[in-house]
Amino acid sequence: MTESTAATIDGTNSGLRLELGDIREHGARDLAGGLAEALRRAVRGGRLPAGTRLPASRSLAADLEVSRGVVVRAYEQLVAEGYLHAHTGRGTVVSEVHTAAGGTPPPVRPFEPGNPGVPALGSFPRAEWLRALETAMRSLPDAELGYGDPRGHPRLRRALAAYLGRTRAVVAPLDRIVVTGGYAQAARLAAEALVRHGVPGVGVEDPGSVGVVETLRVGGLTTTPIPVDEHGIDVAALAATGLRAVSVTPAHQFPTGAVLAPARRTALLEWAAERDAMVIEDDYDAEYRYDRSPVGALQGLAPDRVLYGGSISKTLAPGLRLGWLVAPARLATTLTELKHSADIAEPVLDQVALAVFLETGALDRHIRRMAARYAARRRALLTAVDRHLPGWSVTGVAAGLHAVLVPARPVPSDALEAMAHAPGGLAAIPLAAYAQAVRPRPGLVVGYGAVTTDRIERGIAAMAAAAP
Ligand SMILES: Cc1ncc(COP(=O)(O)O)c(C=O)c1O
């Protein structure tokens, strides 16, 4: 046997050349497995089209200088899997397999819905997270590697109850917390729970998060757009509908950056009490407020009317996919059942690592560090807009990871698009992209969390150069 040993299978588009070296690469210790994999790939890739007759096992074995048993075992394996057919009298033939058209798999498009609110991923506290993971791995009893409580590991729920109570004034009894796969899953479970409890539709902020609206719909709710102004959602407009649920971002409206005004907060909770309605509170980036302490969560005022949700996507990283729900008592069991049927529970190691991160104050320290950095970036944005986009203003409160740039005079939508796509510009999306029924004023939602201050200066200059 030499490495150059090869066999050619005819009757294919171009003739398939099987090299013993390649076969070894697929299965160094198991030649039959390696040959099966080479043939499987050729069938899937279209290089061995349906109907191609494979050489007799004896002849392929001779060409490859392997024992006949190797080829027989490879053929048998692929017959069992359905890639090949063994026909009496006709030998072994390639089956009809759904292969990618033309033999080349379609290119995988990156799934990157634009999101201006990405945190500074380069500042993720890797060393501390690694320590927390190690502590978690060392401290987890064997029994806790089994299927866990769908509501989440008790240690994380205890840490979350303390954290959310202390930082967000959330009332969070342990049996009402459900640890989720980010806010995205929290919203999905919230929608499914409301549907189960006979609530068919939900009001959504307009403009608002396209992703959240989509998730609520996929969860089974119909969505009705409710206008938003500089004081947050228009509660009178909500009350004029027959809805019994609404999804809001009271601490920092996404994307306009408004804070729900005190009178509206009261009105919203009164509406919920009168209608026996539920408020879904999306507290996505409330930790970051640069001009004053963040406004506490609505949930603390009415824990039985508010389904509260949040995540670590803004404070740590969206890729960790950890979030939470704090449910009113009457929805807690349903949400637990829904979480269980969705995916049993969140990964236990990550949950305990986050618990350690919260218990040791590592999250508080990280947020303090990052808040100083983000505040400086926001100031750099204001300076750069002043310098390069005279007449434009930056609206929304000093909070979060994004701001809205608003021109003094109306700017056509294609000009805003050109600015949003300007080479070297910041992550930017026209405000209109977040609108459903309303026609918002022209504006650009711009992310500044993930870019350094000098990049902000250059980015705004580049966008200004593309402005009309
Ligand atoms: C309005 C809003 N809610 C919630 C989130 C967080 O979603 P997740 O926790 O699923 O990453 C985002 C992220 O951009 C958001 O824009």
CSV table of C-alpha atoms and ligand atoms in Angstrom, one decimal:
chain,number,residue,atom,x,y,z
A,1,MET,CA,0.0,0.0,0.0
A,2,THR,CA,1.4,3.4,-0.9
A,3,GLU,CA,0.0,6.9,-0.3
A,4,SER,CA,-0.4,7.5,-4.0
A,5,THR,CA,-2.7,4.5,-4.4
A,6,ALA,CA,-6.0,5.7,-6.0
A,7,ALA,CA,-9.1,4.6,-7.9
A,8,THR,CA,-11.2,6.4,-10.4
A,9,ILE,CA,-14.9,5.9,-10.5
A,10,ASP,CA,-16.4,6.5,-13.9
A,11,GLY,CA,-19.8,7.5,-15.0
A,12,THR,CA,-19.7,10.7,-12.9
A,13,ASN,CA,-19.6,14.3,-14.1
A,14,SER,CA,-15.8,14.3,-14.3
A,15,GLY,CA,-14.9,10.9,-12.9
A,16,LEU,CA,-14.3,10.7,-9.1
A,17,ARG,CA,-10.8,10.1,-8.1
A,18,LEU,CA,-10.5,8.4,-4.7
A,19,GLU,CA,-7.1,8.7,-3.1
A,20,LEU,CA,-6.1,6.4,-0.3
A,21,GLY,CA,-4.4,9.3,1.4
A,22,ASP,CA,-7.7,11.2,1.6
A,23,ILE,CA,-9.6,8.1,2.8
A,24,ARG,CA,-7.0,7.7,5.6
A,25,GLU,CA,-7.6,11.4,6.5
A,26,HIS,CA,-11.3,10.7,7.0
A,27,GLY,CA,-10.7,7.6,9.0
A,28,ALA,CA,-7.1,6.9,9.9
A,29,ARG,CA,-7.8,3.8,12.0
A,30,ASP,CA,-10.9,2.7,10.2
A,31,LEU,CA,-10.4,2.5,6.4
A,32,ALA,CA,-13.9,1.3,5.8
A,33,GLY,CA,-15.3,4.4,7.7
A,34,GLY,CA,-12.9,6.6,5.8
A,35,LEU,CA,-14.0,5.2,2.4
A,36,ALA,CA,-17.6,5.5,3.4
A,37,GLU,CA,-17.1,9.2,4.3
A,38,ALA,CA,-15.3,9.9,1.0
A,39,LEU,CA,-18.2,8.4,-0.9
A,40,ARG,CA,-20.9,10.0,1.3
A,41,ARG,CA,-19.3,13.4,0.6
A,42,ALA,CA,-19.1,12.7,-3.1
A,43,VAL,CA,-22.8,11.8,-3.2
A,44,ARG,CA,-23.9,14.8,-1.2
A,45,GLY,CA,-21.7,17.1,-3.2
A,46,GLY,CA,-23.2,15.8,-6.5
A,47,ARG,CA,-19.9,14.3,-7.7
A,48,LEU,CA,-21.5,10.9,-7.7
A,49,PRO,CA,-25.0,11.5,-9.2
A,50,ALA,CA,-27.9,9.3,-8.6
A,51,GLY,CA,-27.7,6.2,-10.8
A,52,THR,CA,-23.9,6.0,-10.9
A,53,ARG,CA,-22.8,2.4,-10.7
A,54,LEU,CA,-20.0,1.9,-8.3
A,55,PRO,CA,-17.2,-0.5,-9.1
A,56,ALA,CA,-17.5,-4.1,-7.8
A,57,SER,CA,-16.0,-4.3,-4.3
A,58,ARG,CA,-13.2,-6.6,-5.5
A,59,SER,CA,-12.1,-4.2,-8.2
A,60,LEU,CA,-12.2,-1.0,-6.1
A,61,ALA,CA,-10.3,-2.9,-3.4
A,62,ALA,CA,-7.6,-3.9,-5.9
A,63,ASP,CA,-7.3,-0.3,-7.2
A,64,LEU,CA,-6.9,1.1,-3.7
A,65,GLU,CA,-4.8,-1.8,-2.5
A,66,VAL,CA,-7.0,-2.5,0.4
A,67,SER,CA,-8.7,-5.7,1.5
A,68,ARG,CA,-12.1,-6.4,-0.2
A,69,GLY,CA,-13.7,-6.4,3.3
A,70,VAL,CA,-12.9,-2.6,3.6
A,71,VAL,CA,-14.9,-1.8,0.5
A,72,VAL,CA,-17.7,-4.3,1.3
A,73,ARG,CA,-18.1,-2.7,4.8
A,74,ALA,CA,-18.1,0.8,3.4
A,75,TYR,CA,-20.8,-0.1,0.8
A,76,GLU,CA,-22.9,-1.9,3.4
A,77,GLN,CA,-22.8,1.2,5.6
A,78,LEU,CA,-23.9,3.5,2.8
A,79,VAL,CA,-26.7,1.1,1.8
A,80,ALA,CA,-27.9,1.1,5.4
A,81,GLU,CA,-27.9,4.9,5.4
A,82,GLY,CA,-29.7,5.2,2.1
A,83,TYR,CA,-26.9,6.7,0.0
A,84,LEU,CA,-26.5,3.6,-2.1
A,85,HIS,CA,-28.7,0.8,-3.3
A,86,ALA,CA,-27.6,-2.8,-3.8
A,87,HIS,CA,-29.3,-4.2,-6.9
A,88,THR,CA,-29.1,-7.8,-7.6
A,89,GLY,CA,-27.5,-8.1,-11.0
A,90,ARG,CA,-26.7,-4.4,-11.3
A,91,GLY,CA,-24.2,-4.0,-8.5
A,92,THR,CA,-24.1,-1.0,-6.1
A,93,VAL,CA,-25.8,2.1,-7.4
A,94,VAL,CA,-26.0,5.7,-6.0
A,95,SER,CA,-29.5,6.5,-4.7
A,96,GLU,CA,-31.5,9.7,-5.3
A,97,VAL,CA,-30.3,11.9,-2.5
A,98,HIS,CA,-31.3,15.5,-2.0
A,99,THR,CA,-28.0,17.2,-2.7
A,100,ALA,CA,-27.2,20.9,-2.9
A,101,ALA,CA,-28.0,22.1,-6.4
A,102,GLY,CA,-25.0,22.0,-8.7
A,103,GLY,CA,-23.0,20.0,-6.1
A,104,THR,CA,-21.9,23.2,-4.3
A,105,PRO,CA,-23.6,23.9,-1.0
A,106,PRO,CA,-25.4,27.3,-0.9
A,107,PRO,CA,-23.3,30.0,0.7
A,108,VAL,CA,-24.2,30.5,4.4
A,109,ARG,CA,-25.3,34.0,4.8
A,110,PRO,CA,-24.2,35.5,8.1
A,111,PHE,CA,-27.3,36.1,10.3
A,112,GLU,CA,-26.6,39.6,11.4
A,113,PRO,CA,-29.7,41.6,11.9
A,114,GLY,CA,-28.4,45.2,12.3
A,115,ASN,CA,-28.2,46.1,16.0
A,116,PRO,CA,-26.8,49.5,17.0
A,117,GLY,CA,-26.9,48.5,20.7
A,118,VAL,CA,-24.0,46.1,20.8
A,119,PRO,CA,-21.7,46.5,23.8
A,120,ALA,CA,-17.9,46.7,23.6
A,121,LEU,CA,-17.2,43.0,23.1
A,122,GLY,CA,-13.4,43.6,23.2
A,123,SER,CA,-13.8,44.7,26.9
A,124,PHE,CA,-15.6,41.5,27.9
A,125,PRO,CA,-14.0,40.5,31.3
A,126,ARG,CA,-12.6,37.3,30.0
A,127,ALA,CA,-10.2,36.5,32.9
A,128,GLU,CA,-13.0,37.1,35.5
A,129,TRP,CA,-15.5,35.1,33.6
A,130,LEU,CA,-13.0,32.3,33.2
A,131,ARG,CA,-12.5,32.3,37.0
A,132,ALA,CA,-16.2,32.2,37.6
A,133,LEU,CA,-16.6,29.3,35.2
A,134,GLU,CA,-13.8,27.5,37.0
A,135,THR,CA,-15.4,28.1,40.3
A,136,ALA,CA,-18.7,26.9,38.9
A,137,MET,CA,-17.1,23.7,37.5
A,138,ARG,CA,-15.3,22.9,40.7
A,139,SER,CA,-18.2,23.6,43.0
A,140,LEU,CA,-21.0,21.8,41.1
A,141,PRO,CA,-22.0,18.6,42.8
A,142,ASP,CA,-22.4,15.7,40.3
A,143,ALA,CA,-26.1,15.6,40.9
A,144,GLU,CA,-26.4,19.1,39.5
A,145,LEU,CA,-25.1,18.0,36.1
A,146,GLY,CA,-28.4,16.2,35.6
A,147,TYR,CA,-31.6,17.9,34.2
A,148,GLY,CA,-32.0,21.1,36.2
A,149,ASP,CA,-34.9,23.1,37.4
A,150,PRO,CA,-36.5,24.7,34.3
A,151,ARG,CA,-36.7,28.0,36.3
A,152,GLY,CA,-32.9,28.0,36.5
A,153,HIS,CA,-30.3,27.0,39.0
A,154,PRO,CA,-31.3,28.1,42.6
A,155,ARG,CA,-27.9,29.7,43.1
A,156,LEU,CA,-28.4,31.9,40.1
A,157,ARG,CA,-32.0,32.7,41.0
A,158,ARG,CA,-30.9,33.7,44.5
A,159,ALA,CA,-28.1,36.0,43.0
A,160,LEU,CA,-30.5,37.5,40.5
A,161,ALA,CA,-33.2,38.2,43.1
A,162,ALA,CA,-30.6,40.1,45.1
A,163,TYR,CA,-29.1,41.9,42.1
A,164,LEU,CA,-32.5,42.9,40.5
A,165,GLY,CA,-33.8,44.0,43.9
A,166,ARG,CA,-30.8,46.1,44.6
A,167,THR,CA,-30.2,47.7,41.2
A,168,ARG,CA,-33.7,47.7,39.6
A,169,ALA,CA,-36.1,47.7,42.6
A,170,VAL,CA,-37.6,44.5,41.2
A,171,VAL,CA,-39.6,42.3,43.6
A,172,ALA,CA,-38.3,38.8,42.7
A,173,PRO,CA,-39.3,35.8,44.8
A,174,LEU,CA,-37.2,32.8,43.8
A,175,ASP,CA,-40.2,30.8,42.6
A,176,ARG,CA,-41.2,33.5,40.1
A,177,ILE,CA,-37.8,33.9,38.4
A,178,VAL,CA,-37.2,31.9,35.1
A,179,VAL,CA,-33.7,32.0,33.7
A,180,THR,CA,-34.0,32.2,29.9
A,181,GLY,CA,-31.9,32.2,26.7
A,182,GLY,CA,-31.6,36.0,26.7
A,183,TYR,CA,-34.5,38.5,26.5
A,184,ALA,CA,-35.4,37.0,23.2
A,185,GLN,CA,-36.5,33.7,24.8
A,186,ALA,CA,-38.1,35.7,27.7
A,187,ALA,CA,-40.3,37.6,25.2
A,188,ARG,CA,-41.2,34.4,23.4
A,189,LEU,CA,-42.2,32.6,26.6
A,190,ALA,CA,-44.1,35.7,27.8
A,191,ALA,CA,-46.1,35.7,24.6
A,192,GLU,CA,-46.8,31.9,24.8
A,193,ALA,CA,-47.9,32.3,28.4
A,194,LEU,CA,-50.3,35.1,27.6
A,195,VAL,CA,-51.8,33.1,24.8
A,196,ARG,CA,-52.3,30.2,27.1
A,197,HIS,CA,-54.1,32.5,29.5
A,198,GLY,CA,-56.5,33.7,26.9
A,199,VAL,CA,-54.8,37.0,25.9
A,200,PRO,CA,-54.7,37.1,22.1
A,201,GLY,CA,-52.9,40.3,21.4
A,202,VAL,CA,-50.3,42.8,22.7
A,203,GLY,CA,-49.7,46.5,22.1
A,204,VAL,CA,-46.1,47.2,21.0
A,205,GLU,CA,-44.2,50.5,20.9
A,206,ASP,CA,-44.1,52.3,17.6
A,207,PRO,CA,-41.3,52.9,16.7
A,208,GLY,CA,-39.9,49.9,18.6
A,209,SER,CA,-37.7,46.8,18.5
A,210,VAL,CA,-38.4,44.9,15.3
A,211,GLY,CA,-36.9,41.8,16.8
A,212,VAL,CA,-39.1,41.9,19.9
A,213,VAL,CA,-42.3,42.5,17.9
A,214,GLU,CA,-41.4,39.5,15.6
A,215,THR,CA,-40.7,37.3,18.7
A,216,LEU,CA,-44.0,38.2,20.3
A,217,ARG,CA,-45.8,37.3,17.0
A,218,VAL,CA,-44.0,34.0,16.7
A,219,GLY,CA,-45.0,33.4,20.3
A,220,GLY,CA,-48.7,33.6,19.0
A,221,LEU,CA,-49.8,37.1,19.9
A,222,THR,CA,-51.1,39.6,17.4
A,223,THR,CA,-49.3,42.9,17.7
A,224,THR,CA,-50.9,46.4,17.6
A,225,PRO,CA,-48.6,49.4,17.2
A,226,ILE,CA,-49.0,52.1,19.8
A,227,PRO,CA,-47.3,55.4,19.2
A,228,VAL,CA,-44.4,56.6,21.3
A,229,ASP,CA,-43.4,60.3,21.9
A,230,GLU,CA,-40.7,62.0,24.0
A,231,HIS,CA,-42.5,60.8,27.2
A,232,GLY,CA,-42.6,57.1,26.1
A,233,ILE,CA,-45.6,55.1,25.0
A,234,ASP,CA,-48.9,57.0,24.5
A,235,VAL,CA,-51.1,55.3,27.3
A,236,ALA,CA,-54.2,57.1,26.1
A,237,ALA,CA,-53.8,55.5,22.7
A,238,LEU,CA,-53.3,52.1,24.3
A,239,ALA,CA,-56.4,52.6,26.5
A,240,ALA,CA,-58.4,53.3,23.3
A,241,THR,CA,-57.8,49.8,22.1
A,242,GLY,CA,-59.4,46.7,23.7
A,243,LEU,CA,-55.9,45.2,24.4
A,244,ARG,CA,-55.1,43.4,27.6
A,245,ALA,CA,-51.3,43.3,27.2
A,246,VAL,CA,-48.6,45.7,26.2
A,247,SER,CA,-44.8,45.4,25.7
A,248,VAL,CA,-42.7,48.4,26.8
A,249,THR,CA,-39.2,49.6,27.4
A,250,PRO,CA,-39.9,52.1,30.2
A,251,ALA,CA,-36.4,52.8,31.4
A,252,HIS,CA,-35.0,53.7,28.0
A,253,GLN,CA,-37.4,53.4,25.1
A,254,PHE,CA,-35.9,51.5,22.2
A,255,PRO,CA,-35.0,53.0,19.8
A,256,THR,CA,-36.1,56.7,20.6
A,257,GLY,CA,-34.2,56.8,24.0
A,258,ALA,CA,-37.2,58.4,25.8
A,259,VAL,CA,-37.9,57.5,29.5
A,260,LEU,CA,-41.5,56.7,30.4
A,261,ALA,CA,-42.6,59.9,32.2
A,262,PRO,CA,-43.9,59.6,35.8
A,263,ALA,CA,-47.5,60.4,34.9
A,264,ARG,CA,-47.4,57.8,32.1
A,265,ARG,CA,-46.0,55.2,34.4
A,266,THR,CA,-48.9,55.7,36.8
A,267,ALA,CA,-51.4,55.8,33.9
A,268,LEU,CA,-50.0,52.6,32.5
A,269,LEU,CA,-50.3,50.7,35.8
A,270,GLU,CA,-53.8,52.1,36.3
A,271,TRP,CA,-54.7,50.9,32.8
A,272,ALA,CA,-53.4,47.4,33.6
A,273,ALA,CA,-55.3,47.3,36.9
A,274,GLU,CA,-58.6,48.5,35.3
A,275,ARG,CA,-58.4,46.1,32.3
A,276,ASP,CA,-56.9,43.2,34.2
A,277,ALA,CA,-54.0,43.6,31.7
A,278,MET,CA,-50.4,42.6,31.7
A,279,VAL,CA,-47.4,44.8,31.1
A,280,ILE,CA,-44.3,43.1,29.6
A,281,GLU,CA,-41.4,45.2,30.8
A,282,ASP,CA,-38.3,44.9,28.6
A,283,ASP,CA,-35.5,46.2,30.8
A,284,TYR,CA,-32.8,45.7,28.2
A,285,ASP,CA,-30.1,48.3,29.0
A,286,ALA,CA,-31.3,50.1,32.2
A,287,GLU,CA,-28.0,49.6,34.0
A,288,TYR,CA,-26.4,52.3,31.8
A,289,ARG,CA,-27.6,55.8,32.7
A,290,TYR,CA,-24.9,58.5,32.6
A,291,ASP,CA,-26.7,61.6,34.0
A,292,ARG,CA,-28.4,60.2,37.1
A,293,SER,CA,-29.4,56.9,38.7
A,294,PRO,CA,-31.4,54.7,36.5
A,295,VAL,CA,-35.2,54.9,37.0
A,296,GLY,CA,-36.3,51.8,38.9
A,297,ALA,CA,-38.3,49.1,37.1
A,298,LEU,CA,-42.1,49.4,36.8
A,299,GLN,CA,-42.4,45.9,38.1
A,300,GLY,CA,-41.5,47.0,41.6
A,301,LEU,CA,-44.7,49.1,41.7
A,302,ALA,CA,-47.0,46.3,40.5
A,303,PRO,CA,-45.3,42.8,40.6
A,304,ASP,CA,-48.7,41.2,39.8
A,305,ARG,CA,-49.3,43.2,36.7
A,306,VAL,CA,-45.8,43.3,35.2
A,307,LEU,CA,-43.9,40.5,33.5
A,308,TYR,CA,-40.4,41.7,33.9
A,309,GLY,CA,-37.5,40.6,31.6
A,310,GLY,CA,-33.9,41.4,31.1
A,311,SER,CA,-30.6,39.9,30.1
A,312,ILE,CA,-26.8,40.3,30.2
A,313,SER,CA,-26.6,41.1,26.5
A,314,LYS,CA,-25.8,44.8,27.2
A,315,THR,CA,-23.9,44.5,30.4
A,316,LEU,CA,-21.7,41.5,29.4
A,317,ALA,CA,-22.2,40.0,25.9
A,318,PRO,CA,-25.2,38.9,23.8
A,319,GLY,CA,-23.3,35.7,22.8
A,320,LEU,CA,-23.7,34.3,26.3
A,321,ARG,CA,-27.5,34.2,25.8
A,322,LEU,CA,-28.5,34.5,29.4
A,323,GLY,CA,-31.6,36.4,30.5
A,324,TRP,CA,-34.5,36.2,32.9
A,325,LEU,CA,-38.1,36.7,33.5
A,326,VAL,CA,-39.7,37.7,36.8
A,327,ALA,CA,-43.3,36.5,36.5
A,328,PRO,CA,-46.5,37.6,38.3
A,329,ALA,CA,-47.7,34.7,40.5
A,330,ARG,CA,-50.5,33.7,38.2
A,331,LEU,CA,-48.1,33.1,35.2
A,332,ALA,CA,-45.2,31.5,37.1
A,333,THR,CA,-46.3,27.9,36.6
A,334,THR,CA,-47.2,28.3,33.0
A,335,LEU,CA,-43.8,30.0,32.3
A,336,THR,CA,-42.0,27.2,34.0
A,337,GLU,CA,-43.8,24.6,31.9
A,338,LEU,CA,-43.2,26.5,28.7
A,339,LYS,CA,-39.5,26.9,29.5
A,340,HIS,CA,-39.3,23.2,30.2
A,341,SER,CA,-40.9,22.3,26.9
A,342,ALA,CA,-38.7,24.8,25.0
A,343,ASP,CA,-35.4,23.4,26.1
A,344,ILE,CA,-35.6,22.0,29.7
A,345,ALA,CA,-33.3,24.6,31.2
A,346,GLU,CA,-30.4,26.9,30.5
A,347,PRO,CA,-26.9,25.3,30.6
A,348,VAL,CA,-26.0,24.8,34.2
A,349,LEU,CA,-22.3,25.8,34.0
A,350,ASP,CA,-23.0,29.2,32.5
A,351,GLN,CA,-25.8,29.8,35.0
A,352,VAL,CA,-23.6,29.1,38.0
A,353,ALA,CA,-20.8,31.1,36.5
A,354,LEU,CA,-23.2,34.1,36.3
A,355,ALA,CA,-24.2,33.4,39.8
A,356,VAL,CA,-20.6,33.6,40.9
A,357,PHE,CA,-20.1,36.8,38.9
A,358,LEU,CA,-23.1,38.4,40.6
A,359,GLU,CA,-22.2,37.2,44.1
A,360,THR,CA,-18.6,38.4,43.9
A,361,GLY,CA,-19.6,41.8,42.7
A,362,ALA,CA,-17.7,41.2,39.4
A,363,LEU,CA,-20.8,42.3,37.4
A,364,ASP,CA,-21.1,45.6,39.4
A,365,ARG,CA,-17.4,46.3,38.9
A,366,HIS,CA,-17.6,45.6,35.1
A,367,ILE,CA,-20.7,47.8,34.8
A,368,ARG,CA,-19.0,50.7,36.6
A,369,ARG,CA,-15.9,50.4,34.4
A,370,MET,CA,-18.0,50.2,31.2
A,371,ALA,CA,-20.4,53.0,32.2
A,372,ALA,CA,-17.5,55.4,32.5
A,373,ARG,CA,-16.3,54.3,29.0
A,374,TYR,CA,-19.7,54.5,27.4
A,375,ALA,CA,-20.4,57.9,28.9
A,376,ALA,CA,-17.1,59.2,27.4
A,377,ARG,CA,-18.1,57.6,24.1
A,378,ARG,CA,-21.5,59.4,24.2
A,379,ARG,CA,-19.8,62.7,25.0
A,380,ALA,CA,-17.5,62.1,22.0
A,381,LEU,CA,-20.6,61.4,19.8
A,382,LEU,CA,-22.2,64.7,20.9
A,383,THR,CA,-18.9,66.6,20.2
A,384,ALA,CA,-18.5,64.9,16.8
A,385,VAL,CA,-22.2,65.7,15.8
A,386,ASP,CA,-21.7,69.3,16.8
A,387,ARG,CA,-18.6,69.5,14.7
A,388,HIS,CA,-19.5,67.6,11.6
A,389,LEU,CA,-23.3,67.7,11.5
A,390,PRO,CA,-24.2,71.3,12.4
A,391,GLY,CA,-27.9,71.7,13.1
A,392,TRP,CA,-28.4,68.1,14.0
A,393,SER,CA,-29.2,67.1,17.5
A,394,VAL,CA,-28.7,64.0,19.6
A,395,THR,CA,-32.0,62.9,21.2
A,396,GLY,CA,-32.9,60.5,23.9
A,397,VAL,CA,-31.6,60.5,27.5
A,398,ALA,CA,-27.9,59.9,28.4
A,399,ALA,CA,-28.2,56.1,28.7
A,400,GLY,CA,-27.5,52.8,27.0
A,401,LEU,CA,-25.4,52.1,24.0
A,402,HIS,CA,-27.2,54.0,21.2
A,403,ALA,CA,-28.6,57.5,20.5
A,404,VAL,CA,-30.8,59.0,17.8
A,405,LEU,CA,-29.3,61.7,15.5
A,406,VAL,CA,-32.0,64.1,14.3
A,407,PRO,CA,-31.6,66.7,11.5
A,408,ALA,CA,-32.9,70.2,12.0
A,409,ARG,CA,-34.6,70.1,8.6
A,410,PRO,CA,-36.3,67.1,6.9
A,411,VAL,CA,-33.8,64.9,5.1
A,412,PRO,CA,-35.0,62.5,2.4
A,413,SER,CA,-34.9,58.8,3.3
A,414,ASP,CA,-32.4,57.9,0.7
A,415,ALA,CA,-30.0,60.5,2.1
A,416,LEU,CA,-30.4,58.9,5.5
A,417,GLU,CA,-29.7,55.5,4.0
A,418,ALA,CA,-26.6,56.9,2.4
A,419,MET,CA,-25.4,58.2,5.7
A,420,ALA,CA,-26.2,54.9,7.5
A,421,HIS,CA,-24.1,53.0,4.9
A,422,ALA,CA,-21.3,55.5,4.6
A,423,PRO,CA,-17.9,53.7,4.4
A,424,GLY,CA,-16.2,54.2,7.7
A,425,GLY,CA,-19.4,55.4,9.4
A,426,LEU,CA,-20.8,54.1,12.7
A,427,ALA,CA,-23.4,51.3,13.0
A,428,ALA,CA,-26.5,53.3,12.1
A,429,ILE,CA,-30.1,52.5,11.1
A,430,PRO,CA,-32.7,55.0,10.0
A,431,LEU,CA,-35.4,55.5,12.7
A,432,ALA,CA,-38.0,54.8,10.0
A,433,ALA,CA,-36.8,51.1,10.0
A,434,TYR,CA,-38.2,50.7,13.5
A,435,ALA,CA,-41.6,52.2,12.6
A,436,GLN,CA,-44.8,50.3,11.9
A,437,ALA,CA,-47.9,52.5,11.6
A,438,VAL,CA,-46.4,55.9,12.6
A,439,ARG,CA,-44.2,58.0,10.4
A,440,PRO,CA,-41.4,59.0,12.7
A,441,ARG,CA,-39.4,62.1,12.2
A,442,PRO,CA,-36.2,61.6,10.1
A,443,GLY,CA,-33.4,60.3,12.2
A,444,LEU,CA,-30.6,57.8,12.5
A,445,VAL,CA,-30.2,55.3,15.4
A,446,VAL,CA,-26.5,55.2,16.0
A,447,GLY,CA,-24.5,52.7,18.2
A,448,TYR,CA,-21.6,54.1,20.1
A,449,GLY,CA,-20.9,51.4,22.7
A,450,ALA,CA,-18.7,49.2,20.6
A,451,VAL,CA,-16.4,52.0,19.1
A,452,THR,CA,-13.6,54.0,20.6
A,453,THR,CA,-13.9,57.8,20.9
A,454,ASP,CA,-11.6,58.6,18.0
A,455,ARG,CA,-13.5,56.1,15.8
A,456,ILE,CA,-16.6,57.9,16.8
A,457,GLU,CA,-15.1,61.2,15.6
A,458,ARG,CA,-14.0,59.7,12.3
A,459,GLY,CA,-17.3,57.7,11.9
A,460,ILE,CA,-19.5,60.8,12.2
A,461,ALA,CA,-17.2,62.7,9.9
A,462,ALA,CA,-17.6,59.9,7.3
A,463,MET,CA,-21.4,60.0,7.7
A,464,ALA,CA,-21.4,63.7,7.4
A,465,ALA,CA,-19.5,63.5,4.2
A,466,ALA,CA,-22.3,61.3,2.8
A,467,ALA,CA,-25.0,63.7,4.0
A,468,PRO,CA,-26.9,65.8,1.5
B,1,LIG,C1,-35.3,46.3,22.8
B,1,LIG,C2,-34.4,45.2,23.1
B,1,LIG,N1,-34.7,44.3,24.0
B,1,LIG,C3,-33.9,43.3,24.4
B,1,LIG,C4,-32.7,43.1,23.8
B,1,LIG,C5,-31.8,42.0,24.3
B,1,LIG,O1,-32.1,40.9,23.7
B,1,LIG,P1,-31.3,39.6,24.1
B,1,LIG,O2,-31.2,39.5,25.6
B,1,LIG,O3,-32.1,38.4,23.5
B,1,LIG,O4,-29.9,39.6,23.5
B,1,LIG,C6,-32.3,44.0,22.8
B,1,LIG,C7,-31.0,43.8,22.1
B,1,LIG,O5,-30.6,44.5,21.3
B,1,LIG,C8,-33.2,45.1,22.4
B,1,LIG,O6,-32.8,45.9,21.5
